[in-house]
PDB file of C-alpha atoms and ligand atoms in Angstrom:
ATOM      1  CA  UNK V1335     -50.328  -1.531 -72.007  1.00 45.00           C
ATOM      2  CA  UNK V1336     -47.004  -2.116 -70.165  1.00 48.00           C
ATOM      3  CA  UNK V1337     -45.088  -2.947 -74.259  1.00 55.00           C
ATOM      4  CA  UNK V1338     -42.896   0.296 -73.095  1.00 60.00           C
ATOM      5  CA  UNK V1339     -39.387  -0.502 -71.806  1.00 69.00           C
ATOM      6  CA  UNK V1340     -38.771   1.983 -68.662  1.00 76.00           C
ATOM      7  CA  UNK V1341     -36.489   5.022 -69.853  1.00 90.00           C
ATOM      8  CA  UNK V1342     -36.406   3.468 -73.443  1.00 94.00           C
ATOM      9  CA  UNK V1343     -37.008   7.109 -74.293  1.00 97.00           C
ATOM     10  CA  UNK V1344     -35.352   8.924 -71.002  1.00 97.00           C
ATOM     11  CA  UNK V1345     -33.748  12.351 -72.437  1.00 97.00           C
ATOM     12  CA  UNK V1346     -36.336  12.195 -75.351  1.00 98.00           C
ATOM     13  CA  UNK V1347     -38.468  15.406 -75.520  1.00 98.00           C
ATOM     14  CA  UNK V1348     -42.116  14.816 -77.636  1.00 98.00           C
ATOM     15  CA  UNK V1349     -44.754  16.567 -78.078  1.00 99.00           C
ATOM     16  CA  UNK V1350     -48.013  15.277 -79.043  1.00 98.00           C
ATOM     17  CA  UNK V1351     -50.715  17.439 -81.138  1.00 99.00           C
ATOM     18  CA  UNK V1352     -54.239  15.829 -80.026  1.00 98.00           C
ATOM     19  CA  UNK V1353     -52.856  14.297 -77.199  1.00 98.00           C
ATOM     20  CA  UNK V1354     -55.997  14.918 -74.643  1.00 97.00           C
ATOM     21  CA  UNK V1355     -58.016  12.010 -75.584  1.00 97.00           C
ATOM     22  CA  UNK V1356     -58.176   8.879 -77.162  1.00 98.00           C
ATOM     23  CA  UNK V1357     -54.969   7.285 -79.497  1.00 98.00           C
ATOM     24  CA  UNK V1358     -52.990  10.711 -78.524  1.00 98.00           C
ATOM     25  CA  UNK V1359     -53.465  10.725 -75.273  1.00 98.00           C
ATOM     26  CA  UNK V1360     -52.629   6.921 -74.980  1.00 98.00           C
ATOM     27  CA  UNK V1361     -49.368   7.952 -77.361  1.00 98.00           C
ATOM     28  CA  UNK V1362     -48.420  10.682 -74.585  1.00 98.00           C
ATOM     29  CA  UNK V1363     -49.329   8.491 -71.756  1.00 97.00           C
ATOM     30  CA  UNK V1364     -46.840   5.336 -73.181  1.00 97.00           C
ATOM     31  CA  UNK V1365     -43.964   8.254 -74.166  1.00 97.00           C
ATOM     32  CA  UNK V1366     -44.280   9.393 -70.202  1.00 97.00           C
ATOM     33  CA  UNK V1367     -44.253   5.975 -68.823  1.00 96.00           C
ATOM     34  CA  UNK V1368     -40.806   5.420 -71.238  1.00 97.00           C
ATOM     35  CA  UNK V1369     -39.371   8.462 -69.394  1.00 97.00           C
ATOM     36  CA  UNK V1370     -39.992  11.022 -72.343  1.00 98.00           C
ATOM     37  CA  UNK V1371     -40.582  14.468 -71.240  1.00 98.00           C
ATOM     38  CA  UNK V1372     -43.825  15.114 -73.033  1.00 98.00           C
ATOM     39  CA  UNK V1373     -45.607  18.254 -74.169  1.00 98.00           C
ATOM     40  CA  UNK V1374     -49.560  17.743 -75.427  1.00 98.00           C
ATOM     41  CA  UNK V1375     -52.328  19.882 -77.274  1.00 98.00           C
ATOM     42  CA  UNK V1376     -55.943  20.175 -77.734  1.00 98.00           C
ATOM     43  CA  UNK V1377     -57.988  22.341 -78.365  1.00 98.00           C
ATOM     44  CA  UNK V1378     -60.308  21.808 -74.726  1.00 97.00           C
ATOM     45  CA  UNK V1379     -58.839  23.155 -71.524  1.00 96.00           C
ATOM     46  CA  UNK V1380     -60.499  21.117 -69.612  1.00 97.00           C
ATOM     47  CA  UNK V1381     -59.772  17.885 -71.222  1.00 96.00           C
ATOM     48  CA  UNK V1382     -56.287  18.568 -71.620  1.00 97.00           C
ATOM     49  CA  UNK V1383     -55.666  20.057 -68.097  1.00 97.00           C
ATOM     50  CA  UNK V1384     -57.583  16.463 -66.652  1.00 97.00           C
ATOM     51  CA  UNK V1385     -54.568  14.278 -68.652  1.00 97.00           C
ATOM     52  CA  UNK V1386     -52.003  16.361 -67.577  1.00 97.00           C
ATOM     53  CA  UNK V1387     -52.678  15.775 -63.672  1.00 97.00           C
ATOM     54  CA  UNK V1388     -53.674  12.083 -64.508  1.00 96.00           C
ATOM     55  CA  UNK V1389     -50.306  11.269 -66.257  1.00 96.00           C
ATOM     56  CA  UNK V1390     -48.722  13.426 -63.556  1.00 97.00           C
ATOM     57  CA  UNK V1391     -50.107  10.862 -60.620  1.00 96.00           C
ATOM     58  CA  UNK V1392     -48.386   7.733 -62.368  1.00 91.00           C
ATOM     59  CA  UNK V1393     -45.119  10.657 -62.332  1.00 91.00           C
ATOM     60  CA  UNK V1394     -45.183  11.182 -65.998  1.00 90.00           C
ATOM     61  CA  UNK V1395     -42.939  14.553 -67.188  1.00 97.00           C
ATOM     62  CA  UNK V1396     -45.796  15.844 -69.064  1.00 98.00           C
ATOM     63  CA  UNK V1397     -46.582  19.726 -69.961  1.00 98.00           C
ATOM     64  CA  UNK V1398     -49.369  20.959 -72.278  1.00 98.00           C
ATOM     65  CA  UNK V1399     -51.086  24.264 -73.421  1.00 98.00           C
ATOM     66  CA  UNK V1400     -54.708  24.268 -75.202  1.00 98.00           C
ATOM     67  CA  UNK V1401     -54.537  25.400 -79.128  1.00 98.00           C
ATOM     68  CA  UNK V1402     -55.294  24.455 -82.107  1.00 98.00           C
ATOM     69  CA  UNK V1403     -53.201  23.203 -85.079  1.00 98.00           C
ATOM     70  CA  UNK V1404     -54.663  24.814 -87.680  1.00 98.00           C
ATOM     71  CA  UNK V1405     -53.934  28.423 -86.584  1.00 98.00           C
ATOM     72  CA  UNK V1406     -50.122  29.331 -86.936  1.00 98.00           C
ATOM     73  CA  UNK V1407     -50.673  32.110 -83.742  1.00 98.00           C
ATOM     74  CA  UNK V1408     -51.482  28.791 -81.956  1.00 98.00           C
ATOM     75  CA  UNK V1409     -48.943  26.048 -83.240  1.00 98.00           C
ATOM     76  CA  UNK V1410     -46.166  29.024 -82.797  1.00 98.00           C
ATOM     77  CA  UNK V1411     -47.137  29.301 -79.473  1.00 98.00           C
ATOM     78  CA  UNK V1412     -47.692  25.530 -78.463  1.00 98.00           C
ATOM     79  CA  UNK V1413     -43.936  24.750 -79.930  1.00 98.00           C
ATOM     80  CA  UNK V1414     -42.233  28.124 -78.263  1.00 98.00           C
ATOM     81  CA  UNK V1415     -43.805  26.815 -74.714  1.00 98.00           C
ATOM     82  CA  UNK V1416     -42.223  23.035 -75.458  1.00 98.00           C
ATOM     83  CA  UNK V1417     -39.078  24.712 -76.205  1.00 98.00           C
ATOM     84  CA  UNK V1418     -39.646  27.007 -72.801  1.00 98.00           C
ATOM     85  CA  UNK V1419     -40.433  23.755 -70.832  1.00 98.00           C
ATOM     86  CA  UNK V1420     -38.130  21.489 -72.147  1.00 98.00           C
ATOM     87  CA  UNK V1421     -35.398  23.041 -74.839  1.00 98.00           C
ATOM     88  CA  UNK V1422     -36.118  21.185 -77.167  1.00 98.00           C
ATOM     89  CA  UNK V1423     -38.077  18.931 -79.598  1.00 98.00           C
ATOM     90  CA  UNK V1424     -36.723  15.428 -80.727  1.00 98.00           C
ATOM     91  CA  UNK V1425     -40.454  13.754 -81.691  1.00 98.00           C
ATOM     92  CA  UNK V1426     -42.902  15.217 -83.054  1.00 99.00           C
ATOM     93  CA  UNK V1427     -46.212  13.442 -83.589  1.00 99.00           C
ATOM     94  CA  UNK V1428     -49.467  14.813 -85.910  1.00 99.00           C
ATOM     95  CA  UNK V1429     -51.799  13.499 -84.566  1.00 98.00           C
ATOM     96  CA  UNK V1430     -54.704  16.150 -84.132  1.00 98.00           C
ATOM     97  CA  UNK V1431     -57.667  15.645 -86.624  1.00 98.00           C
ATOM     98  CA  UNK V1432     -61.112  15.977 -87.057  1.00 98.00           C
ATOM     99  CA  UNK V1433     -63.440  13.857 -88.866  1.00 98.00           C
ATOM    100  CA  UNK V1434     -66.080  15.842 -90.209  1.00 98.00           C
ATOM    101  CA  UNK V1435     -69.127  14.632 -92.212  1.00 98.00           C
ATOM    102  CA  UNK V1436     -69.563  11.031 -93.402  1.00 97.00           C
ATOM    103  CA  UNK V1437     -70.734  12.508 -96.806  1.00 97.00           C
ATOM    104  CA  UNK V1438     -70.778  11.972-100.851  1.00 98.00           C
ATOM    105  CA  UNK V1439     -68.062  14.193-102.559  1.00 98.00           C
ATOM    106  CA  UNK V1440     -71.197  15.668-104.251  1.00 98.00           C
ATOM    107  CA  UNK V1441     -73.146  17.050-100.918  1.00 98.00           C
ATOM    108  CA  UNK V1442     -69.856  17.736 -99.212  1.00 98.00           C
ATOM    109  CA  UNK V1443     -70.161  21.342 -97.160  1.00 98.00           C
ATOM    110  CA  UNK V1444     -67.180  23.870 -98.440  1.00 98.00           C
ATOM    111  CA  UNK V1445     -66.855  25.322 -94.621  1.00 98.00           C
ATOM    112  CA  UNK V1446     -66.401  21.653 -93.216  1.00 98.00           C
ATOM    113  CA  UNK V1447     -64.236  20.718 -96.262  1.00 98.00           C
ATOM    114  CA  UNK V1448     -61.855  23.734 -95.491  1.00 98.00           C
ATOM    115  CA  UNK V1449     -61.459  22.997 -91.921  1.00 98.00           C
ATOM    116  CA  UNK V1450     -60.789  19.569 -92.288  1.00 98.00           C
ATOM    117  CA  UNK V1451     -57.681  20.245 -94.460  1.00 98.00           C
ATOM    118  CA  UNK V1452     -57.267  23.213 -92.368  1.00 98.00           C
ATOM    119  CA  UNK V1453     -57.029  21.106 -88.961  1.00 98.00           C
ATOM    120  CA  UNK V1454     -55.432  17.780 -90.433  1.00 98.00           C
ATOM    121  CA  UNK V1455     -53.014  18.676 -93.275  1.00 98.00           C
ATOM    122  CA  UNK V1456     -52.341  22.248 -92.651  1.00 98.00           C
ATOM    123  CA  UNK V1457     -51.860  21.793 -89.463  1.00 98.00           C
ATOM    124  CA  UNK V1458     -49.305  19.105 -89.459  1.00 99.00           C
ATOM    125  CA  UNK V1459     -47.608  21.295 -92.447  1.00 98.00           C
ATOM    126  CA  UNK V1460     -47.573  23.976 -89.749  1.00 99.00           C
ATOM    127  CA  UNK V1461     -46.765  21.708 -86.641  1.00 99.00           C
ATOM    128  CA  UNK V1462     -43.587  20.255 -88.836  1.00 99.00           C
ATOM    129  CA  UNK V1463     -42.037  23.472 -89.887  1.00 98.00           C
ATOM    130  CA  UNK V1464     -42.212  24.939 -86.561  1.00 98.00           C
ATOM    131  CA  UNK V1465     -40.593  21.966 -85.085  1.00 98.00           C
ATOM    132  CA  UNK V1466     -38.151  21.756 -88.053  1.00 98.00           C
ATOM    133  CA  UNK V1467     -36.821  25.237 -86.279  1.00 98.00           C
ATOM    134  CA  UNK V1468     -35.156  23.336 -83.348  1.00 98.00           C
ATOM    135  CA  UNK V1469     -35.093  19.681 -85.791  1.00 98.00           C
ATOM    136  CA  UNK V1470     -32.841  20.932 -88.551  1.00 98.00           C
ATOM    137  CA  UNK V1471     -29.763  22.723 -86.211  1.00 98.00           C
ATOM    138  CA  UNK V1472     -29.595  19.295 -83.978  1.00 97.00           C
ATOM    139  CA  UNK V1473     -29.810  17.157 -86.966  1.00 97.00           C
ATOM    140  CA  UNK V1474     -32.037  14.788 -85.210  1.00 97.00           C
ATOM    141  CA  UNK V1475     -35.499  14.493 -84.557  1.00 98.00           C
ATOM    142  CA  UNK V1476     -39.013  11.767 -85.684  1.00 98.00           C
ATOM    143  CA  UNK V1477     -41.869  13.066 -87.258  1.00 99.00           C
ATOM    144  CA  UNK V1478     -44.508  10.813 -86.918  1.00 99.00           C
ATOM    145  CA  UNK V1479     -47.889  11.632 -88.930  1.00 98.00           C
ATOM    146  CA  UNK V1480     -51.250   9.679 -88.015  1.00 98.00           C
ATOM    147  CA  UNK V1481     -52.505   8.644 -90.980  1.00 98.00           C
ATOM    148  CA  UNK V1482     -55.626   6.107 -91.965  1.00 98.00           C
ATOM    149  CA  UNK V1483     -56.778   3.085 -94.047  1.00 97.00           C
ATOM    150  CA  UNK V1484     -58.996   6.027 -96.169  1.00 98.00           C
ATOM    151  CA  UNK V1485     -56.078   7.831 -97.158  1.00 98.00           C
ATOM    152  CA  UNK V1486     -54.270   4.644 -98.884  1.00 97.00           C
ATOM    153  CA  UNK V1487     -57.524   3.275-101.121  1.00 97.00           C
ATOM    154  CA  UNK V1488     -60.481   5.738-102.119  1.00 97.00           C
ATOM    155  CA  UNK V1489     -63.807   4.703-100.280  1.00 97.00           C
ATOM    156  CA  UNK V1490     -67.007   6.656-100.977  1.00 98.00           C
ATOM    157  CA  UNK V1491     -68.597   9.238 -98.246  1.00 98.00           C
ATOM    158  CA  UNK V1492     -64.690   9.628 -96.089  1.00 98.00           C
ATOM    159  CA  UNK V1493     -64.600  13.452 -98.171  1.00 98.00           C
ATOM    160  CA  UNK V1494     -61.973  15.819 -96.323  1.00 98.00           C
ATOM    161  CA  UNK V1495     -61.072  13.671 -94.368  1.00 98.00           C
ATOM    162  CA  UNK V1496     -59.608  10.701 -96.814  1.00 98.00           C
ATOM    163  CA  UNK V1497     -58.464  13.488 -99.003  1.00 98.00           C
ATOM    164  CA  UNK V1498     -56.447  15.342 -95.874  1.00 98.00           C
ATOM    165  CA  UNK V1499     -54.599  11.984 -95.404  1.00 98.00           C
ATOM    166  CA  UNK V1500     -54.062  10.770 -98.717  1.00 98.00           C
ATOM    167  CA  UNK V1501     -52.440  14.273 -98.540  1.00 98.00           C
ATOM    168  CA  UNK V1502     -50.566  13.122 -95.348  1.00 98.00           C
ATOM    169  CA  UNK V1503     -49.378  10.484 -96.484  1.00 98.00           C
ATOM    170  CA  UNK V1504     -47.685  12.198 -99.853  1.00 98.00           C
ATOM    171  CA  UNK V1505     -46.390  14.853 -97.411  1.00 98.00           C
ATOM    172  CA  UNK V1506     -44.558  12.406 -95.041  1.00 98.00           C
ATOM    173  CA  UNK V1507     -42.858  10.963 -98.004  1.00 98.00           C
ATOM    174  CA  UNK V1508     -41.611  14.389 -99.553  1.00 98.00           C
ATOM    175  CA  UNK V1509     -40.248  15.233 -96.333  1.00 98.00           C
ATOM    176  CA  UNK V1510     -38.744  11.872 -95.652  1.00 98.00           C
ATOM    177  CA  UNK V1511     -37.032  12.670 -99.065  1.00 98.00           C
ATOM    178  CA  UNK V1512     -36.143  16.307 -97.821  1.00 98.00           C
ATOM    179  CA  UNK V1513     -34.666  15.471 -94.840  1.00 98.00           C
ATOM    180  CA  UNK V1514     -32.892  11.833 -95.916  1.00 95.00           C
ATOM    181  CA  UNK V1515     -29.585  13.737 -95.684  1.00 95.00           C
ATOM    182  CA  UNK V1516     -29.770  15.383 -92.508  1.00 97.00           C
ATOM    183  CA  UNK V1517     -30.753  12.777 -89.391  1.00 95.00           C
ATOM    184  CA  UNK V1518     -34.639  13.443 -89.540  1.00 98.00           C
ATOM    185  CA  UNK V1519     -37.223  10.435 -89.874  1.00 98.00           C
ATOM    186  CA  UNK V1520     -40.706  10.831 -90.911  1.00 98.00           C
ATOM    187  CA  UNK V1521     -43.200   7.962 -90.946  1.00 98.00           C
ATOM    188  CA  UNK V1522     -46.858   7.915 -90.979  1.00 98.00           C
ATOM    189  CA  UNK V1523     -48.892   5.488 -89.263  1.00 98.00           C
ATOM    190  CA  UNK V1524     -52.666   4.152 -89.961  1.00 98.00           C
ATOM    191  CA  UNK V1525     -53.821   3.253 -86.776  1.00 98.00           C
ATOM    192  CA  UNK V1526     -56.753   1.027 -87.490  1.00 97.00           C
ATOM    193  CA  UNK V1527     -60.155   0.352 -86.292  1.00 98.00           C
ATOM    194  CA  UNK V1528     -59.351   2.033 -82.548  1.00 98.00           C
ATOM    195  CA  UNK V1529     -62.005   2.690 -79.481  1.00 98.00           C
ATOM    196  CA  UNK V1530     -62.280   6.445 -79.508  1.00 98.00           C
ATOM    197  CA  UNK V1531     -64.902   8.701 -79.527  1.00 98.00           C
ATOM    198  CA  UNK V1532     -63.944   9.556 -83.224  1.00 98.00           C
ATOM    199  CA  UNK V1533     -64.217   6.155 -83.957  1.00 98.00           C
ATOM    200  CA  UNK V1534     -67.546   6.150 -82.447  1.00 98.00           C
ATOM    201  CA  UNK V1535     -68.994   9.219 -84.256  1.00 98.00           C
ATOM    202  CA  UNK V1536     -67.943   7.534 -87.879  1.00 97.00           C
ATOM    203  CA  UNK V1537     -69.707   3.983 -86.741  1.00 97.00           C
ATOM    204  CA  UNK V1538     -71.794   4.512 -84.233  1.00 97.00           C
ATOM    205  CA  UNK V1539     -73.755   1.055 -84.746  1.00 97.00           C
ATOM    206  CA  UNK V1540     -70.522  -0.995 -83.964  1.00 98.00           C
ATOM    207  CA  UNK V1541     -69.850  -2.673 -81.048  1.00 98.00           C
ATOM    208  CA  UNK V1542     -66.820  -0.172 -79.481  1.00 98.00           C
ATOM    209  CA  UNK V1543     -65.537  -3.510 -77.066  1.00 97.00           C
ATOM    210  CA  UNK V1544     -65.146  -5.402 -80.470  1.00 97.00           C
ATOM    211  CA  UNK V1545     -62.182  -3.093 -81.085  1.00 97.00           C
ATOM    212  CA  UNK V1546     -58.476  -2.519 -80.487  1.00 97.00           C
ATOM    213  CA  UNK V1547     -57.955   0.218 -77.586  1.00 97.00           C
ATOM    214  CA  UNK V1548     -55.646   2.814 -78.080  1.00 98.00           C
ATOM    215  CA  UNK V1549     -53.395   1.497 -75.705  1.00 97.00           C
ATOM    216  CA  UNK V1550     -53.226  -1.404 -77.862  1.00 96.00           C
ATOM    217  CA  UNK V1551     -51.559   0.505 -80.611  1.00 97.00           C
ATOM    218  CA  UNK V1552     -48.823   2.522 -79.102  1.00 97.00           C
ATOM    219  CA  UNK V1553     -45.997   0.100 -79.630  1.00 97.00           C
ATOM    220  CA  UNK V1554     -45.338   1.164 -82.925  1.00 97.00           C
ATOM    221  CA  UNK V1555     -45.328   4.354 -82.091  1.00 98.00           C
ATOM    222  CA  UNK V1556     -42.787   3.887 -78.756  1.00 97.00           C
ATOM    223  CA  UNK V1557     -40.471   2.420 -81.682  1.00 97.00           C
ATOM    224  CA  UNK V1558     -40.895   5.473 -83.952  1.00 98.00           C
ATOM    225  CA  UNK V1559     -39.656   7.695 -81.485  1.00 98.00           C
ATOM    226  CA  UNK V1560     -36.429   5.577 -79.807  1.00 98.00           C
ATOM    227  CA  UNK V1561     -33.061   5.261 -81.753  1.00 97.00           C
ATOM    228  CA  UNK V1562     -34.467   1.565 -82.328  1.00 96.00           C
ATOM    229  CA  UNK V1563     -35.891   3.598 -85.642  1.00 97.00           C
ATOM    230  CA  UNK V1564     -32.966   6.024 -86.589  1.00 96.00           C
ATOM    231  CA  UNK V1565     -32.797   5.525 -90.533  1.00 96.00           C
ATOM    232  CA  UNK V1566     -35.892   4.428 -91.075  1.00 97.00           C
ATOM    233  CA  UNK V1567     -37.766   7.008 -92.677  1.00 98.00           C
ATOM    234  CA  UNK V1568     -40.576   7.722 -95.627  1.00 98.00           C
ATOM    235  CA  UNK V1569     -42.532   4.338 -94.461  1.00 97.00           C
ATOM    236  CA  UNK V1570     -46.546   3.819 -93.540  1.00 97.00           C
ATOM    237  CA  UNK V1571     -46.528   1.652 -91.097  1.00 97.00           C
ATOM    238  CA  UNK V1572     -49.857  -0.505 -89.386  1.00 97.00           C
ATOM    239  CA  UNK V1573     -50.169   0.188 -86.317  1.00 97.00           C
ATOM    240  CA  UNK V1574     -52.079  -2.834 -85.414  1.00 95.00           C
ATOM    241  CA  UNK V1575     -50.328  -6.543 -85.590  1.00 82.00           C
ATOM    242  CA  UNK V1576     -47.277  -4.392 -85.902  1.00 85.00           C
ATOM    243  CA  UNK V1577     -44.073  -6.716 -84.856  1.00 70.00           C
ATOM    244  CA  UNK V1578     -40.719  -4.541 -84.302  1.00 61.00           C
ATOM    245  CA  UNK V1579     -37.889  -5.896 -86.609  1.00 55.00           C
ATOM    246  CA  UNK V1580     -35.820  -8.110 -85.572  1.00 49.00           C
ATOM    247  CA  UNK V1581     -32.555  -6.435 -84.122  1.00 43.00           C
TER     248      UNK V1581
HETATM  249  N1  NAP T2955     -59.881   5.905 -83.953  1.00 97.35           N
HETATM  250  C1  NAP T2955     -59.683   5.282 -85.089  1.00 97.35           C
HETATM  251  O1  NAP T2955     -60.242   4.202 -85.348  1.00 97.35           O
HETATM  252  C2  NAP T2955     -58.748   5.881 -86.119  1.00 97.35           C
HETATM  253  C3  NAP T2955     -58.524   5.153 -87.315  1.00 97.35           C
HETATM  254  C4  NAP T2955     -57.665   5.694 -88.263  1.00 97.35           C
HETATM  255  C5  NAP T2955     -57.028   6.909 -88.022  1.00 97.35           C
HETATM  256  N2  NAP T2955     -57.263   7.585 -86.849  1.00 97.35           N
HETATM  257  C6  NAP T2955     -56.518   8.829 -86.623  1.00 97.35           C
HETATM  258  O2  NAP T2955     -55.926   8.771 -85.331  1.00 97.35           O
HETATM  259  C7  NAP T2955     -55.779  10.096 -84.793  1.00 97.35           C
HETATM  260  C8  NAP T2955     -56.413  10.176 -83.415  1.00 97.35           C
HETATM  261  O3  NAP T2955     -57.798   9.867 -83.565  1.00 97.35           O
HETATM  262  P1  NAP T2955     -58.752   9.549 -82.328  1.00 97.35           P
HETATM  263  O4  NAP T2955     -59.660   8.485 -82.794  1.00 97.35           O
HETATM  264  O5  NAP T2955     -57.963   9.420 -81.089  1.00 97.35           O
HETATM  265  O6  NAP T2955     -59.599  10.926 -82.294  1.00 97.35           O
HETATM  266  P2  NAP T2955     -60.375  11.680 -81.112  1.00 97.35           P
HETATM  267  O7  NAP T2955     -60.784  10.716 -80.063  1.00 97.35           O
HETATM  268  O8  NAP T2955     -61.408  12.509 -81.763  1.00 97.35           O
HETATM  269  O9  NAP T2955     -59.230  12.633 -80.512  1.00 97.35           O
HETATM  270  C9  NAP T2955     -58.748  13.686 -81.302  1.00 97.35           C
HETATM  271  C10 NAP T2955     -57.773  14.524 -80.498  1.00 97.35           C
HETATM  272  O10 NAP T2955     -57.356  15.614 -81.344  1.00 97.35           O
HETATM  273  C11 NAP T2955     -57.647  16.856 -80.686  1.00 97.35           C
HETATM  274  N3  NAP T2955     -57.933  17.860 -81.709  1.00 97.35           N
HETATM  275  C12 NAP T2955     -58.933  17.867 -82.631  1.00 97.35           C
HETATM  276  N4  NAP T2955     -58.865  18.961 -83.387  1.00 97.35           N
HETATM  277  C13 NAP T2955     -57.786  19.672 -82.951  1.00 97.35           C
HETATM  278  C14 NAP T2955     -57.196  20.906 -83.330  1.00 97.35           C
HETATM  279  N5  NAP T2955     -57.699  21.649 -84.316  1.00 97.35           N
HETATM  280  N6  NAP T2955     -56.100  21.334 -82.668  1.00 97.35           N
HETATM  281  C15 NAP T2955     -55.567  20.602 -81.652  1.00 97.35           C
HETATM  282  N7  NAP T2955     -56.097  19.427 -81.227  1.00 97.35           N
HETATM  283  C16 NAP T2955     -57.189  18.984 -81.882  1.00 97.35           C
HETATM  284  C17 NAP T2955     -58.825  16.535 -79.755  1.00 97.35           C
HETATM  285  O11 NAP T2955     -58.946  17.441 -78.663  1.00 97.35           O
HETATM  286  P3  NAP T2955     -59.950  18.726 -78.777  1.00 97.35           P
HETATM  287  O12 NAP T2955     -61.254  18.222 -79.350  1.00 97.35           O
HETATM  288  O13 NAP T2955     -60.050  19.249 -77.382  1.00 97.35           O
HETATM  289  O14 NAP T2955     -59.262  19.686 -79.690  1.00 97.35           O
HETATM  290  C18 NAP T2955     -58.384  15.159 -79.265  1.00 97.35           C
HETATM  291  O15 NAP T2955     -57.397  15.280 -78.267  1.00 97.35           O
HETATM  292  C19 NAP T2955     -56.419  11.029 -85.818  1.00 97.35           C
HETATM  293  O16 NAP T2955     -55.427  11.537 -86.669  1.00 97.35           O
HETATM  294  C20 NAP T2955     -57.333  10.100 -86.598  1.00 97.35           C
HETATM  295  O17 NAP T2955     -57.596  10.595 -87.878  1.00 97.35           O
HETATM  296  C21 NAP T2955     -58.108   7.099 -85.911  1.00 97.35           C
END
């Protein structure tokens, strides 16, 4: 907490898919407290509607709508109301996913296979080119895709989910190619061993206190979305021990 310089981001609009609980809500929380004007998802009401008011008492400029990033009807409809609320879209970060089940390639349920890809790949596919709509005429904008440790080196029982961000990580790197010419960064970021309730579902014999809190791990993430980045692009960063460059 508190590695955010005040207004670092003032004038920056983001909008954060999975941002009603754990690393994405502690991503929206650090964006308001920088004076972003954030916009958050989730599939919950109730979840999301309890961060909004809570990062609206510390007089955060936060919005949100309940949807889910796999369905285009719903990622059309969560980037048209941040363009209604704010105008515009400057960072975008992927960070909805689900983890599904801690099984062998060989057991591996089709129907949870499918909406893991659906939900984590597919739906940052679908988050980016809706929010390349208002990136690509302003020739400026971050994409920032939450990656993991399991989608860098194979490790047995991670199914769908390694596999959706393996697949993240290739598709942050295409577009960082893509979009090289034209003022738009994308980056992925592993996050780490984090205390979250997904983390808690994958091991749920460790020790949560033992581990890094999300609020921990949003400095890379406040430098991924200022100008302090502008260039950098096509990179997997760690989000824990991260140092910003020197400047
Ligand atoms: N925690 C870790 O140790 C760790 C390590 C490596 C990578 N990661 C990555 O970090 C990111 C955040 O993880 P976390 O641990 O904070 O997870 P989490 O506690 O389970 O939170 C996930 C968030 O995503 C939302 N979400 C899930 N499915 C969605 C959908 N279809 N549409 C819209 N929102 C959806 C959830 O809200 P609803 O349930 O209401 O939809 C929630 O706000 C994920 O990409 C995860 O893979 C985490």
């Amino acid at each position: 907490m508190g590695s955010e310089i005040p207004n670092k981001l003032a004038g920056t609009v983001a909008l954060v898919t999975g941002g009603s609980r754990g690393i994405g809500r502690a991503i929206a929380s650090a964006y308001a407290r920088a004076g972003a004007k954030v916009f958050i998802c989730g599939r919950r009401n109730d979840e999301l509607n309890r961060v909004l008011s809570d990062l609206r008492r510390i007089g955060g400029q936060v919005d949100g709508t309940a949807g889910d990033v796999g369905s285009s009807e719903d990622v059309k409809r969560i980037v048209r109301s941040t363009m209604d609320r704010y105008g515009t879209v400057h960072v975008l970060v992927n960070n909805a996913s689900l983890l599904g089940p801690r099984e062998s390639i060989a057991r591996y349920p089709r129907e949870a296979w499918e909406d893991v890809i659906r939900v984590n790949l597919t739906g940052a596919f679908l988050m980016t080119q809706e929010a390349l709509k208002t990136m690509l005429p302003q020739r400026h904008g971050s994409i920032i895709n939450v990656s993991s440790g399991v989608g860098r080196v194979g490790r047995p029982r991670w199914g769908a989910y390694a596999v959706s961000k393996f697949g993240l990580e290739g598709f942050t790197q295409i577009l960082a190619e893509e979009l090289k010419e034209v003022g738009i960064r994308a980056n992925a970021v592993n996050p780490g061993p984090t205390r979250t309730e997904m983390r808690a579902s994958a091991y749920p014999d460790e020790d949560p206190m033992t581990l890094s809190t999300p609020d921990d791990i949003v400095p890379v993430f406040l430098y991924l979305a200022s100008d302090d980045s502008i260039g950098v692009s096509g990179k997997s960063f760690d989000a824990q021990g991260w140092l910003k460059p020197a400047v």
